[in-house]
Every structure is written in structure tokens, then in C-alpha cells.
Coordinates of C-alpha atoms and ligand atoms in Angstrom, one line a residue:
M8 CA 45.1 -96.5 -63.8
G9 CA 41.8 -94.6 -63.6
V10 CA 40.3 -94.3 -60.1
N11 CA 36.6 -95.2 -60.7
A12 CA 34.1 -97.9 -59.9
R13 CA 34.2 -99.5 -63.4
T14 CA 35.6 -103.1 -63.4
P15 CA 38.2 -103.2 -66.2
L16 CA 37.3 -105.4 -69.1
I17 CA 39.9 -107.3 -71.1
A18 CA 38.1 -108.8 -74.2
G19 CA 39.6 -111.2 -76.7
N20 CA 38.1 -111.0 -80.2
W21 CA 39.3 -114.2 -81.8
K22 CA 37.8 -113.2 -85.2
M23 CA 37.6 -116.3 -87.6
N24 CA 40.3 -118.3 -85.7
L25 CA 40.3 -121.5 -83.7
D26 CA 37.8 -124.3 -84.3
H27 CA 35.7 -125.7 -81.3
L28 CA 38.4 -128.2 -80.3
Q29 CA 41.1 -125.6 -80.4
A30 CA 38.8 -123.2 -78.5
V31 CA 38.3 -125.6 -75.7
A32 CA 42.1 -126.3 -75.4
F33 CA 42.8 -122.6 -75.5
V34 CA 40.3 -121.6 -72.8
Q35 CA 41.6 -124.4 -70.5
K36 CA 45.2 -123.3 -71.0
L37 CA 44.3 -119.6 -70.4
H38 CA 42.5 -120.6 -67.2
W39 CA 45.4 -122.6 -65.9
T40 CA 47.9 -119.9 -66.8
L41 CA 45.9 -117.2 -65.0
K42 CA 45.4 -119.6 -62.0
D43 CA 49.1 -120.4 -61.8
A44 CA 49.9 -116.7 -61.9
K45 CA 47.4 -116.1 -59.0
F46 CA 45.2 -113.9 -61.1
E47 CA 42.7 -112.2 -58.9
E48 CA 39.2 -113.0 -60.2
G49 CA 37.0 -110.0 -60.0
S50 CA 39.8 -107.4 -60.2
V51 CA 39.6 -107.5 -64.0
E52 CA 36.8 -109.1 -66.1
V53 CA 38.2 -111.4 -68.8
A54 CA 35.9 -112.1 -71.8
V55 CA 36.4 -114.3 -74.9
F56 CA 34.6 -113.9 -78.2
P57 CA 35.0 -117.1 -80.2
P58 CA 33.4 -117.9 -83.6
F59 CA 29.7 -119.0 -83.4
T60 CA 30.6 -122.7 -84.0
D61 CA 32.8 -122.7 -80.8
I62 CA 30.3 -121.0 -78.4
R63 CA 28.5 -124.1 -77.2
S64 CA 31.7 -125.9 -76.5
V65 CA 33.3 -123.0 -74.7
Q66 CA 30.1 -122.3 -72.7
T67 CA 29.9 -126.0 -71.6
L68 CA 33.6 -125.8 -70.4
I69 CA 33.2 -122.5 -68.6
D70 CA 30.1 -123.9 -66.9
A71 CA 31.5 -127.3 -65.9
D72 CA 34.9 -126.0 -64.7
K73 CA 33.5 -122.8 -63.2
I74 CA 35.9 -120.7 -65.2
P75 CA 35.6 -117.0 -64.4
F76 CA 35.5 -115.8 -68.0
A77 CA 32.7 -114.0 -69.7
L78 CA 31.6 -115.3 -73.1
G79 CA 30.6 -113.2 -76.1
A80 CA 29.7 -113.5 -79.7
Q81 CA 31.2 -111.6 -82.7
D82 CA 27.9 -110.7 -84.3
I83 CA 24.1 -110.8 -83.9
S84 CA 21.1 -110.7 -86.2
T85 CA 18.8 -107.7 -86.1
H86 CA 15.9 -110.3 -86.2
D87 CA 14.7 -112.6 -83.5
S88 CA 13.8 -115.6 -85.8
G89 CA 12.5 -116.4 -89.2
A90 CA 13.7 -116.8 -92.8
Y91 CA 17.1 -115.2 -92.5
T92 CA 19.5 -117.8 -93.7
G93 CA 22.9 -117.7 -92.0
E94 CA 21.8 -115.3 -89.3
V95 CA 22.1 -115.9 -85.6
S96 CA 19.5 -114.6 -83.2
G97 CA 20.2 -112.9 -79.9
A98 CA 17.7 -115.3 -78.4
F99 CA 20.0 -118.2 -79.2
L100 CA 23.1 -116.4 -77.9
S101 CA 21.4 -115.5 -74.7
K102 CA 20.4 -119.2 -74.2
L103 CA 24.1 -120.0 -74.5
Q104 CA 24.9 -117.5 -71.7
C105 CA 26.6 -115.1 -74.1
G106 CA 26.8 -112.0 -71.9
Y107 CA 28.3 -109.8 -74.7
V108 CA 28.3 -109.3 -78.4
I109 CA 30.7 -107.3 -80.5
I110 CA 28.8 -104.9 -82.8
G111 CA 30.1 -102.6 -85.5
H112 CA 33.6 -103.9 -85.7
S113 CA 35.4 -102.2 -88.5
E114 CA 35.8 -105.5 -90.4
R115 CA 31.9 -105.8 -90.4
R116 CA 31.5 -102.2 -91.4
E117 CA 34.0 -102.6 -94.2
Y118 CA 33.4 -106.2 -95.5
H119 CA 29.7 -106.5 -94.8
N120 CA 28.6 -102.9 -95.4
E121 CA 27.3 -102.4 -91.9
T122 CA 26.1 -98.9 -91.6
D123 CA 25.4 -96.9 -88.4
E124 CA 21.7 -97.9 -88.9
V125 CA 22.6 -101.6 -88.9
V126 CA 24.9 -101.1 -85.9
A127 CA 22.0 -99.4 -84.1
A128 CA 19.5 -102.1 -85.0
K129 CA 22.0 -104.8 -83.8
T130 CA 22.5 -102.9 -80.6
R131 CA 18.8 -102.8 -79.9
A132 CA 18.6 -106.6 -80.7
A133 CA 21.3 -107.3 -78.2
L134 CA 19.7 -105.3 -75.4
K135 CA 16.3 -106.8 -76.1
H136 CA 17.8 -110.2 -75.3
G137 CA 19.8 -109.1 -72.3
I138 CA 23.2 -109.2 -74.0
V139 CA 25.6 -106.3 -73.5
P140 CA 26.6 -104.8 -76.9
V141 CA 30.3 -104.0 -77.3
I142 CA 29.8 -101.1 -79.7
C143 CA 32.9 -100.5 -81.8
V144 CA 33.7 -97.2 -83.4
G145 CA 36.8 -95.7 -84.9
E146 CA 38.3 -93.6 -87.7
T147 CA 40.3 -94.7 -90.7
A148 CA 43.7 -93.2 -91.5
E149 CA 42.0 -91.0 -94.1
D150 CA 39.4 -89.8 -91.5
L151 CA 42.2 -89.1 -89.1
E152 CA 43.9 -86.9 -91.6
K153 CA 40.8 -85.1 -92.7
H154 CA 38.8 -84.7 -89.5
G155 CA 41.1 -85.5 -86.6
A156 CA 40.8 -88.5 -84.3
S157 CA 37.5 -88.1 -82.5
A158 CA 35.0 -86.7 -85.1
V159 CA 34.1 -90.0 -86.8
P160 CA 34.0 -92.2 -83.7
V161 CA 31.9 -89.6 -81.9
A162 CA 29.4 -89.4 -84.8
Q163 CA 29.3 -93.2 -85.1
L164 CA 28.5 -93.5 -81.4
A165 CA 26.0 -90.7 -81.3
A166 CA 24.1 -92.4 -84.2
V167 CA 23.8 -95.7 -82.2
L168 CA 22.9 -94.2 -78.8
D169 CA 20.1 -92.0 -80.2
G170 CA 16.9 -93.2 -78.7
L171 CA 18.4 -95.9 -76.5
D172 CA 17.0 -96.3 -73.0
K173 CA 19.1 -94.4 -70.5
K174 CA 19.5 -97.5 -68.3
S175 CA 21.0 -99.6 -71.2
D176 CA 24.0 -101.6 -70.2
I177 CA 26.6 -101.1 -73.0
V178 CA 30.3 -101.2 -73.6
V179 CA 32.0 -98.9 -76.1
A180 CA 35.2 -99.8 -77.8
Y181 CA 37.3 -97.1 -79.5
E182 CA 39.3 -98.9 -82.3
P183 CA 41.1 -96.7 -84.7
V184 CA 41.0 -98.7 -88.0
W185 CA 44.6 -97.8 -88.7
A186 CA 45.7 -99.4 -85.5
I187 CA 43.9 -102.7 -85.9
G188 CA 46.2 -105.5 -86.8
S189 CA 48.9 -103.0 -87.9
G190 CA 51.2 -103.2 -85.0
Q191 CA 50.9 -99.4 -84.7
A192 CA 48.8 -98.7 -81.6
A193 CA 47.5 -95.3 -80.8
T194 CA 49.4 -93.5 -78.1
P195 CA 47.8 -93.6 -74.6
Q196 CA 47.1 -89.9 -74.9
Q197 CA 45.3 -90.4 -78.2
A198 CA 43.3 -93.2 -76.8
Q199 CA 42.5 -91.2 -73.7
D200 CA 41.3 -88.2 -75.7
V201 CA 38.9 -90.1 -77.9
C202 CA 37.7 -92.3 -75.0
A203 CA 36.9 -89.1 -73.0
A204 CA 35.1 -87.7 -76.0
L205 CA 33.1 -90.9 -76.3
R206 CA 32.2 -90.7 -72.7
G207 CA 31.0 -87.2 -73.4
V208 CA 28.6 -88.6 -76.1
I209 CA 27.3 -91.2 -73.6
A210 CA 26.6 -88.3 -71.1
E211 CA 24.9 -86.3 -73.7
K212 CA 22.7 -89.1 -75.0
L213 CA 22.1 -91.3 -72.0
G214 CA 23.0 -89.0 -69.0
A215 CA 25.7 -88.6 -66.4
D216 CA 25.0 -91.9 -64.6
A217 CA 25.4 -93.9 -67.8
A218 CA 28.6 -92.1 -68.6
A219 CA 30.0 -92.8 -65.2
R220 CA 29.2 -96.5 -65.3
T221 CA 29.8 -97.4 -68.9
R222 CA 33.2 -99.0 -69.8
V223 CA 35.0 -97.5 -72.7
L224 CA 37.7 -99.8 -74.1
Y225 CA 40.7 -99.1 -76.4
G226 CA 41.5 -101.5 -79.2
G227 CA 44.2 -101.6 -81.8
S228 CA 47.5 -103.5 -81.6
V229 CA 47.2 -104.0 -77.8
K230 CA 49.8 -106.3 -76.4
A231 CA 51.3 -107.2 -73.0
A232 CA 54.0 -104.6 -73.5
N233 CA 51.7 -101.7 -74.0
I234 CA 48.5 -102.5 -72.1
A235 CA 49.6 -100.9 -68.8
S236 CA 50.2 -97.6 -70.5
F237 CA 46.6 -97.5 -71.8
M238 CA 45.1 -98.7 -68.5
R239 CA 46.8 -95.8 -66.7
E240 CA 44.5 -93.4 -68.6
P241 CA 41.4 -92.4 -66.6
D242 CA 38.9 -92.9 -69.4
V243 CA 40.3 -96.2 -70.7
D244 CA 38.5 -99.0 -68.9
G245 CA 39.9 -102.0 -70.7
A246 CA 40.9 -103.3 -74.1
L247 CA 39.5 -105.1 -77.0
V248 CA 42.3 -107.4 -78.2
G249 CA 42.5 -109.1 -81.6
G250 CA 45.8 -110.8 -82.5
A251 CA 47.3 -111.0 -79.0
S252 CA 44.1 -112.7 -77.7
L253 CA 45.1 -115.8 -79.7
V254 CA 48.3 -116.3 -77.8
V255 CA 47.7 -117.7 -74.3
D256 CA 50.7 -116.2 -72.5
E257 CA 50.3 -112.9 -74.2
F258 CA 46.6 -112.6 -73.4
A259 CA 47.1 -113.8 -69.9
A260 CA 49.8 -111.1 -69.4
I261 CA 47.4 -108.5 -70.8
A262 CA 44.7 -109.6 -68.3
R263 CA 47.4 -109.3 -65.5
Y264 CA 48.3 -105.7 -66.5
Q265 CA 47.9 -104.6 -62.9
K266 CA 51.0 -106.6 -62.0
H267 CA 53.1 -104.7 -64.5
V268 CA 51.7 -101.2 -64.4
G269 CA 55.3 -99.9 -64.5
V270 CA 55.9 -101.3 -68.0
Ligands
LIG9 C1 40.4 -105.9 -83.2 O1 40.3 -106.4 -84.3 O2 39.4 -105.7 -82.5 C2 41.8 -105.6 -82.8 C3 41.9 -104.7 -81.9 O3 42.8 -106.3 -83.4 P1 44.4 -106.2 -83.0 O4 44.5 -106.3 -81.5 O5 45.0 -107.4 -83.7 O6 44.9 -104.9 -83.5

């Protein structure tokens, strides 16, 4: 585990799974499971990223039961309001106490043609509304073969950070596209190398303070059995979890990685 002041972040990207009733049941069960296991609130930040239609229900539950989970959205509009059918404004998300928003996930880049320019505009929109962007970057298998692991994620992040205020509160997620949903995670060393390179980009674009305080996550086939090996790396500050975030016991075990660092 890295020795630093950054609170580890375990973030569950539900993607297009769980309706609002299932979401409420899931969050309740996750909360009880972590409580039963004497999970230490504050030692690790746990965040859930439900679909838009679930957010109000999950927010109400978190609020009413004082559940110590952060809430995030999976996308945000570049616009504040207006004639943009189907879009969701950062102003609305912020009213729902969404503290985070995932931006630039490889599925958005691939299926919705989100370019680095769009990712940068969405990042600015999130920051404008006081929402922390979780900026996702990562190389495809083809990029890996052609350019090595860090070239593409480094370029993607540099394009987004250009021109951002140095005090911006952001999270960066390194998600190799070939590792997402494939069951083939990167090795801890691969994750460390790219996360360190991304921290270097943050230092270059936003300064040393920002690099020291910004959390850089690894994502791609993270599960209870491999999380501890990633979290031992000094530049890996948490995980963005897809499939395993939909299974209560598995996600709870990931959040409790400090109890099984020897795995
Ligand atoms: C993701 O989609 O962000 C992800 C990391 O998915 P998985 O954990 O299923 O690989």
C-alpha cells in the first residue's frame, strides 16, 4: 500500500445495470454487509455510480440512513441547460448531491464518439458545478502493441488537463481497454507504471501539489482476489470497478482490501 495522504477510492461503475428499486436494495445490502464486517468508514472512500434514473432514489436513501457512500453519475452534459434532448446538466447532478461523475469511459469514447475535446468540455462542466470528474484514460490492445502502455493514456490526459485551473479537484482512472470486462487485468506493475506516468502528467500540467493530492485509480477486471495487489503499488490510489461492483459481497470485499492485503 502506498504511504501517502490520499484517501483510497473504491468506485463502482454500474453501467446500464439495476433499476431504481434494485439500486436501493443493493445499496442497503452493501451498507449492511460493510457494517457487519466492521468496515472502517473514512479509511477508504466508497462511491457508487448508478444510472441516471436511480440517482434520486439512491441519494434519498444515503441521506435518510446516513450511509457513508459517495454518489456519482456516469455522464454529464457539456451544457448547463437548454435545447439538448436527452442530456443531463451538471447543475441537476449537483442538486442531487452527486460528488463525482465518470468522464471519458472507453465505452463512451467508443460507442458515443467522445473525443478528447468532448472529454475536456465535460470535465470543465463538472468542475463548474462543483462535481469531481473521474477522468478515464486507457489504451486499446492495438495501442499497446504499437505504442506501449503509457503513450495513449498520457496523451489523453494531457489533452484534458491543458488549461485547467491548478486547484481543480479531479480523479484520474487508468483503464486499459483490453482489461475492461475481459477478466484479464493488467499486472500490478503495469498499473503502477502507467499510474506513475499519469501522475507525471498531472505534475506537468497542474503542478506538484496537484500531483501529490490527486487520486489515480486503476480499472479493468478488478475483483476481491486481485485488489490488494494493486493497492500495494505507491501510485495506485484506488479502483474503478465495473462487473464486480454489481455483486454485493464481491464489492464489499474489494472495499475491505486493507483486511486482506496479503492476498
Ligand atoms: C469499467 O468498465 O470501468 C471496468 C473497469 O469494468 P470491469 O471491472 O468489469 O473490467
